[in-house]
Structures are given as structure tokens and as C-alpha cells.
Amino acid sequence: MDNPIGITDALSNSSTFDYDELSRLIQATDPKNRVTQFDYDDLNRLVESEDAIKGISSQGFDAEGNRELLSDAHEHKTQFHFDKNGRLVQETEATSDKVRYTYSARDLLESVTNGRNQKRQFAYDAVGRLKSWTDPDGTVSYTYDANGNVLTVTDASGTITREYDKLNRVTKYTDTQNHTLQYEYDEVGNLITLTYPDGKAVHYEYDAADQLVKVTDWGNRETRYAYDKNGRLISTLRPNGTQMTRVYDDAGQLKQQKDVLIATGEVISQFDFSYDKAGNITQELLIPPPQPPQFTVPTNMTYGLSNRLVTYNEEAVQFDADGNMIRGPLSGNMANFVFDSRNRLVSAGETAYHYDAENQRIGVNQTQYVINSQPVLSQVLVRTKGNGEVTYYVYG
């Protein structure tokens, strides 16, 4: 087998790899000459790795081949328990918090019980699609089209609806507050128009490599993007007269990012980075230099198992059985935090948070948000404050 025995980047930083007679990786040496070693069992399963500072991570398996134990370099252990059919029935964290699972006769997940003993139960349709689930915070239900696309998601906050084209792309999205977003695509699936609930539209243009090169909003404000031959972003021209540029080294590492006012050349901000041989940032220079934080009182913190914060200025920090911090620091003082059975933060001190059926945060106190749920990370498109002030957001 042709296993790679070394890699050298454009800056002549080299990593090497060693294998045993079964072609299993047993040692890796990085450009800083740090060695990680690997060990396997008789079934060729990785069971242990030892890093350069002798930290050992390991995993163990039961007689059926299920992974039953994970242990990190700090000896924090997570245990997994399986039934006779090889299905995970319990997960025990290093903190002794447990999550339990049950299954139906159709081998579908039937319930999950969290560390706080709150149970979520699942129901399915005849073809095994999730029809609904219920937990202490209510019921979430789903409907589908003939292609299996989710049409509606409903809970106590309302119904989210989606419409699709013949290629199963979302063309219309309506949230629980009856705000509708519309999407148009080109022939290869790139988004070319996003229409906001009040009809404002943002248009997107792409080059031959399908790289985004221009975004134009409803006010004809343009943002332009340029890339190098490797597809890396090197310039962003904004409609407010500023430009962001990026410079990379031969290994593709970001060396500099600078924002300037085009008319005068004034530097708004600049970041310069230096790296070690392993690609870790060793120095970051900022223009203008950052101002040190001003602390009105000394801050002392201690940590315990799983790197959890234990005390803050001599006061105990508390967590629930699912690992959520329920009392801890907020703006320099101690505050209470409340999480629902879905591990969503519903209040922090005097601030309340609101969510839709897909766990998107749609409100904070009296402020409401319109969310674009299509990207991998959801985006806030519109923010409406309690006094009626509206702010729009555009993304490239």
C-alpha cells in the first residue's frame, strides 16, 4: 500500500509518518518534531494514542465491537452501553451525567431521556419519517411532500412552512410570525435572489468558478469580491467606501487582513499574523492596538472536571445534569440562567429568549428577528425592536 511517509509545505515545513507491517499509522511527527504514537488491537482498531507530552487518549470496545469507552488525555471517561441488538441505550459522561435511549419494534429511536430525567418521545409515519416528538416543552410535528421534503414544522409558537421547486430547492419560507422569504437560483443551484418579507431583494452574481463576486441590495448598493488563483478571498469592496484585503503566505496561511477607507487610504484596522512550523499562530499584531479591558473588581476563577468553571470570585458556579450553567458570571456579576428541556437558553438574568420549532432564536425580550434558515449557519435578516425600529442585514 502506498502510504504517504512525509508532507512538506511551500515553506519547507515537513511532517513524517511511520507505519507497521500492516500499513497502520503508528507514529506521526509534525514540523516541530512533536511525536504522536498510535496503538491498535488485534482487529486493527485504534485503541490508544499518545501525544508529544505523554497525554494518552484511548477507546475500548465490547465483545460485539461496539465502542464502549472513550478516555481523553486528562482521563475524562465517557461510557457507552448497548443492548443485545447493538443499539446505544445509555451514555455516561465524565461528570456522571447520563442520557438514555429506547427504541421501537421497528428499530426506530423511540425516546431520549436527558440528565435531568426529561423525556423526549418520537412518533413516525408508515415509511419511518419523523411525524412528531413530544417533550416537557410541548410537541413538534412535521408534514412532508411526495419527495420527502419537510413542508411544515409546527409547535406552540406557530408553523414554519416551506415550498420547493422541481429540484427540491427551497423557494419560499414562511416563519411562525408569517414573515415570508423567497429564493431564486441559477441553473447550477447558486442563490441569485433573496427576497425579504417586505419585498426588498438582494441579488447575487458569480464567476465561471461559481465564486460569489457581487452582492447588490435593494438600494443598488454593491459589494464586490475578488479571489486569487487558488480561490482564496483577497478583496472585498464595500458600498460604504471601504475595502478589505487579505494576503496569504505560500502555505495558504493568512498573513494580513486590512480594512482601509479607499478615498484617503486611512487604515481602519489591520491584523498581521505570524505562525510556527506547525501552523499555529504565534503572534498577532493589531492596528490600532487593542485597549486592555477595564476590570472594576478583581476576577478570580477556578476550574474542575471537564474544564468546567467551578468558582467565580469565590462564588460557586452551578450546572444542571445536562451540563448547562444555571448560575454563573454575567457582565461581571453572578446571575441565574434557565434552560428548557431542549437545552435552549430561555433566560439569563433579566433577559428572556424566544425560539421557533427549529430551535432558532427569534426574539430577545421585546426584539424580534426574521431568520434565514437556509445557510449552514442561520442568519438574522431583519431585527425589529420593541419601539418599532427596524434594522436590515445583508450577507455575502
Short mmCIF file of C-alpha atoms in Angstrom, two decimals, residues 11-268:
data_model
loop_
_atom_site.label_atom_id
_atom_site.label_comp_id
_atom_site.label_asym_id
_atom_site.label_seq_id
_atom_site.Cartn_x
_atom_site.Cartn_y
_atom_site.Cartn_z
CA LEU A 11 7.52 26.91 3.45
CA SER A 12 9.59 23.70 3.75
CA ASN A 13 7.82 22.63 6.95
CA SER A 14 7.78 18.83 6.99
CA SER A 15 5.72 16.15 8.71
CA THR A 16 6.65 12.46 8.63
CA PHE A 17 4.65 9.25 9.11
CA ASP A 18 5.67 5.74 10.12
CA TYR A 19 3.69 2.53 9.61
CA ASP A 20 3.83 -1.05 10.84
CA GLU A 21 3.91 -4.17 8.65
CA LEU A 22 0.10 -3.98 8.34
CA SER A 23 0.30 -0.44 6.93
CA ARG A 24 -1.19 1.04 10.09
CA LEU A 25 -0.02 4.50 11.10
CA ILE A 26 2.00 4.08 14.31
CA GLN A 27 3.83 7.39 14.55
CA ALA A 28 3.37 10.92 13.22
CA THR A 29 5.96 13.65 13.63
CA ASP A 30 4.95 17.25 12.98
CA PRO A 31 7.19 20.09 11.71
CA LYS A 32 8.13 20.98 15.30
CA ASN A 33 9.38 17.41 15.82
CA ARG A 34 6.48 16.57 18.14
CA VAL A 35 5.65 12.88 18.04
CA THR A 36 2.23 11.24 18.35
CA GLN A 37 2.13 7.45 18.62
CA PHE A 38 -0.78 5.12 17.84
CA ASP A 39 -1.61 1.61 19.03
CA TYR A 40 -4.12 -0.92 17.67
CA ASP A 41 -5.82 -4.10 18.83
CA ASP A 42 -5.85 -7.45 17.01
CA LEU A 43 -8.83 -6.30 14.93
CA ASN A 44 -6.91 -3.27 13.63
CA ARG A 45 -8.97 -0.84 15.68
CA LEU A 46 -7.22 2.22 17.04
CA VAL A 47 -7.24 1.81 20.84
CA GLU A 48 -4.69 4.33 22.08
CA SER A 49 -2.80 7.44 21.04
CA GLU A 50 -0.05 9.19 22.99
CA ASP A 51 0.74 12.81 22.24
CA ALA A 52 4.04 14.65 22.50
CA ILE A 53 3.54 15.48 26.18
CA LYS A 54 2.61 11.89 27.08
CA GLY A 55 -1.11 12.54 27.20
CA ILE A 56 -2.92 9.29 26.40
CA SER A 57 -6.32 9.06 24.73
CA SER A 58 -7.95 5.66 24.37
CA GLN A 59 -11.09 3.85 23.33
CA GLY A 60 -12.39 0.42 24.26
CA PHE A 61 -14.82 -1.97 22.62
CA ASP A 62 -17.21 -4.62 23.88
CA ALA A 63 -17.38 -8.21 22.62
CA GLU A 64 -19.73 -7.16 19.82
CA GLY A 65 -17.40 -4.46 18.54
CA ASN A 66 -19.33 -1.51 19.91
CA ARG A 67 -17.22 1.32 21.27
CA GLU A 68 -17.99 1.30 24.99
CA LEU A 69 -15.38 3.68 26.38
CA LEU A 70 -13.67 6.93 25.39
CA SER A 71 -10.94 8.42 27.56
CA ASP A 72 -9.18 11.69 26.78
CA ALA A 73 -5.68 12.82 27.69
CA HIS A 74 -6.98 14.15 31.03
CA GLU A 75 -8.52 10.76 31.87
CA HIS A 76 -12.07 12.06 31.46
CA LYS A 77 -14.08 8.98 30.53
CA THR A 78 -17.31 8.67 28.55
CA GLN A 79 -19.03 5.29 28.68
CA PHE A 80 -21.50 3.83 26.18
CA HIS A 81 -23.90 0.96 26.85
CA PHE A 82 -25.63 -1.07 24.14
CA ASP A 83 -28.48 -3.56 24.07
CA LYS A 84 -28.27 -7.04 22.55
CA ASN A 85 -29.12 -5.56 19.14
CA GLY A 86 -26.16 -3.19 19.24
CA ARG A 87 -28.27 -0.10 19.88
CA LEU A 88 -26.97 2.64 22.15
CA VAL A 89 -29.12 2.68 25.31
CA GLN A 90 -27.08 4.82 27.70
CA GLU A 91 -24.30 7.38 27.52
CA THR A 92 -22.49 8.37 30.72
CA GLU A 93 -20.31 11.48 30.71
CA ALA A 94 -17.18 12.05 32.78
CA THR A 95 -19.34 14.15 35.10
CA SER A 96 -21.60 11.08 35.67
CA ASP A 97 -24.45 12.76 33.79
CA LYS A 98 -26.44 10.19 31.82
CA VAL A 99 -28.51 10.17 28.62
CA ARG A 100 -30.75 7.15 27.98
CA TYR A 101 -32.28 5.87 24.72
CA THR A 102 -35.10 3.45 23.86
CA TYR A 103 -36.20 2.02 20.51
CA SER A 104 -39.39 0.81 18.88
CA ALA A 105 -40.16 -2.60 17.40
CA ARG A 106 -39.26 -1.05 14.02
CA ASP A 107 -35.77 -0.25 15.35
CA LEU A 108 -36.52 3.48 15.34
CA LEU A 109 -35.48 5.79 18.15
CA GLU A 110 -38.47 5.94 20.48
CA SER A 111 -37.30 8.13 23.36
CA VAL A 112 -34.35 10.07 24.76
CA THR A 113 -34.14 10.89 28.46
CA ASN A 114 -31.66 13.58 29.40
CA GLY A 115 -29.61 14.02 32.56
CA ARG A 116 -32.46 15.95 34.19
CA ASN A 117 -34.75 12.94 33.63
CA GLN A 118 -36.75 14.84 30.99
CA LYS A 119 -38.00 12.52 28.29
CA ARG A 120 -38.47 13.24 24.59
CA GLN A 121 -40.68 10.73 22.74
CA PHE A 122 -40.77 10.26 18.97
CA ALA A 123 -43.56 9.15 16.60
CA TYR A 124 -43.11 8.09 12.96
CA ASP A 125 -45.27 7.63 9.89
CA ALA A 126 -45.68 4.40 7.93
CA VAL A 127 -42.45 4.91 5.98
CA GLY A 128 -40.34 5.73 9.03
CA ARG A 129 -40.29 9.51 8.74
CA LEU A 130 -40.42 11.52 11.93
CA LYS A 131 -44.02 12.63 12.38
CA SER A 132 -43.74 14.32 15.77
CA TRP A 133 -41.88 14.42 19.02
CA THR A 134 -43.00 15.47 22.48
CA ASP A 135 -41.04 16.67 25.49
CA PRO A 136 -41.84 18.70 28.61
CA ASP A 137 -41.86 21.88 26.50
CA GLY A 138 -44.51 20.63 24.07
CA THR A 139 -44.94 18.83 20.76
CA VAL A 140 -43.22 19.47 17.43
CA SER A 141 -44.89 17.93 14.36
CA TYR A 142 -43.87 17.57 10.70
CA THR A 143 -45.52 17.12 7.31
CA TYR A 144 -43.81 16.12 4.05
CA ASP A 145 -44.34 16.33 0.31
CA ALA A 146 -44.19 13.37 -2.07
CA ASN A 147 -40.40 13.76 -2.38
CA GLY A 148 -39.84 13.63 1.37
CA ASN A 149 -39.15 17.35 1.75
CA VAL A 150 -40.36 18.85 5.02
CA LEU A 151 -43.34 21.09 4.25
CA THR A 152 -44.34 22.22 7.72
CA VAL A 153 -42.89 22.23 11.22
CA THR A 154 -45.36 23.14 13.96
CA ASP A 155 -45.12 23.78 17.68
CA ALA A 156 -46.79 26.08 20.20
CA SER A 157 -45.07 29.12 18.68
CA GLY A 158 -46.70 28.51 15.29
CA THR A 159 -45.98 26.84 11.96
CA ILE A 160 -42.95 27.10 9.69
CA THR A 161 -43.75 26.32 6.04
CA ARG A 162 -41.53 25.68 3.02
CA GLU A 163 -42.17 25.39 -0.71
CA TYR A 164 -39.81 23.68 -3.18
CA ASP A 165 -39.07 23.67 -6.89
CA LYS A 166 -38.79 20.54 -9.03
CA LEU A 167 -35.15 20.18 -7.96
CA ASN A 168 -36.21 20.13 -4.30
CA ARG A 169 -34.72 23.56 -3.59
CA VAL A 170 -36.50 25.82 -1.12
CA THR A 171 -38.23 28.63 -3.00
CA LYS A 172 -40.38 30.03 -0.21
CA TYR A 173 -40.03 30.02 3.56
CA THR A 174 -42.64 31.39 5.97
CA ASP A 175 -41.86 31.63 9.67
CA THR A 176 -44.13 31.40 12.70
CA GLN A 177 -44.79 35.17 12.55
CA ASN A 178 -45.95 34.91 8.91
CA HIS A 179 -42.81 36.54 7.52
CA THR A 180 -42.05 35.10 4.07
CA LEU A 181 -38.66 34.81 2.37
CA GLN A 182 -38.33 33.87 -1.30
CA TYR A 183 -35.35 32.28 -3.07
CA GLU A 184 -34.33 32.13 -6.75
CA TYR A 185 -31.45 30.04 -8.13
CA ASP A 186 -29.40 29.80 -11.31
CA GLU A 187 -29.10 26.63 -13.38
CA VAL A 188 -26.32 25.21 -11.18
CA GLY A 189 -28.05 25.92 -7.87
CA ASN A 190 -26.40 29.18 -6.82
CA LEU A 191 -28.72 31.56 -4.99
CA ILE A 192 -29.27 34.59 -7.23
CA THR A 193 -32.10 36.43 -5.47
CA LEU A 194 -33.21 36.57 -1.85
CA THR A 195 -36.42 38.50 -1.24
CA TYR A 196 -37.20 39.79 2.25
CA PRO A 197 -40.71 39.79 3.78
CA ASP A 198 -41.41 43.41 2.76
CA GLY A 199 -40.30 42.84 -0.84
CA LYS A 200 -36.74 44.12 -0.54
CA ALA A 201 -34.48 41.95 -2.73
CA VAL A 202 -30.78 41.11 -2.65
CA HIS A 203 -29.13 39.85 -5.87
CA TYR A 204 -26.05 37.63 -6.10
CA GLU A 205 -23.66 37.19 -9.05
CA TYR A 206 -20.98 34.51 -9.57
CA ASP A 207 -17.96 33.96 -11.79
CA ALA A 208 -17.26 30.94 -14.00
CA ALA A 209 -15.95 29.04 -10.96
CA ASP A 210 -19.22 29.72 -9.09
CA GLN A 211 -17.45 32.07 -6.69
CA LEU A 212 -19.59 34.92 -5.38
CA VAL A 213 -18.33 38.14 -6.99
CA LYS A 214 -21.09 40.68 -6.39
CA VAL A 215 -23.96 41.31 -3.99
CA THR A 216 -26.44 44.08 -4.80
CA ASP A 217 -29.12 45.13 -2.34
CA TRP A 218 -32.46 46.90 -2.90
CA GLY A 219 -30.76 50.31 -2.71
CA ASN A 220 -28.38 49.36 -5.54
CA ARG A 221 -25.52 49.18 -3.06
CA GLU A 222 -22.86 46.78 -4.34
CA THR A 223 -20.34 44.63 -2.52
CA ARG A 224 -17.70 43.06 -4.77
CA TYR A 225 -15.37 40.13 -4.08
CA ALA A 226 -12.11 39.06 -5.73
CA TYR A 227 -10.15 35.83 -5.37
CA ASP A 228 -6.67 34.56 -6.13
CA LYS A 229 -5.98 31.62 -8.45
CA ASN A 230 -6.43 29.23 -5.53
CA GLY A 231 -9.93 30.50 -4.80
CA ARG A 232 -8.97 32.43 -1.68
CA LEU A 233 -10.71 35.71 -0.96
CA ILE A 234 -8.27 38.60 -1.45
CA SER A 235 -10.50 41.66 -1.71
CA THR A 236 -13.91 42.89 -0.58
CA LEU A 237 -15.10 46.27 -1.89
CA ARG A 238 -17.97 47.62 0.17
CA PRO A 239 -20.57 50.23 -0.79
CA ASN A 240 -19.55 52.46 2.14
CA GLY A 241 -16.21 53.21 0.50
CA THR A 242 -14.09 50.73 2.43
CA GLN A 243 -12.03 47.79 1.21
CA MET A 244 -10.85 44.68 2.98
CA THR A 245 -7.76 42.93 1.57
CA ARG A 246 -6.15 39.66 2.55
CA VAL A 247 -2.59 38.43 1.95
CA TYR A 248 -1.55 34.79 2.26
CA ASP A 249 1.83 33.11 2.55
CA ASP A 250 2.99 30.33 0.24
CA ALA A 251 1.39 27.72 2.52
CA GLY A 252 -2.00 29.42 2.26
CA GLN A 253 -1.91 30.87 5.78
CA LEU A 254 -3.46 34.30 6.26
CA LYS A 255 -0.60 36.77 6.80
CA GLN A 256 -2.53 40.01 6.81
CA GLN A 257 -6.07 41.33 6.77
CA LYS A 258 -6.51 45.05 6.33
CA ASP A 259 -9.52 47.37 6.14
CA VAL A 260 -8.97 50.82 4.63
CA LEU A 261 -11.01 53.87 3.70
CA ILE A 262 -10.49 53.94 -0.06
CA ALA A 263 -10.75 57.72 -0.53
CA THR A 264 -7.92 58.55 1.86
CA GLY A 265 -6.08 55.27 2.34
CA GLU A 266 -6.66 55.52 6.08
CA VAL A 267 -6.23 52.19 7.81
CA ILE A 268 -9.35 51.31 9.77
#
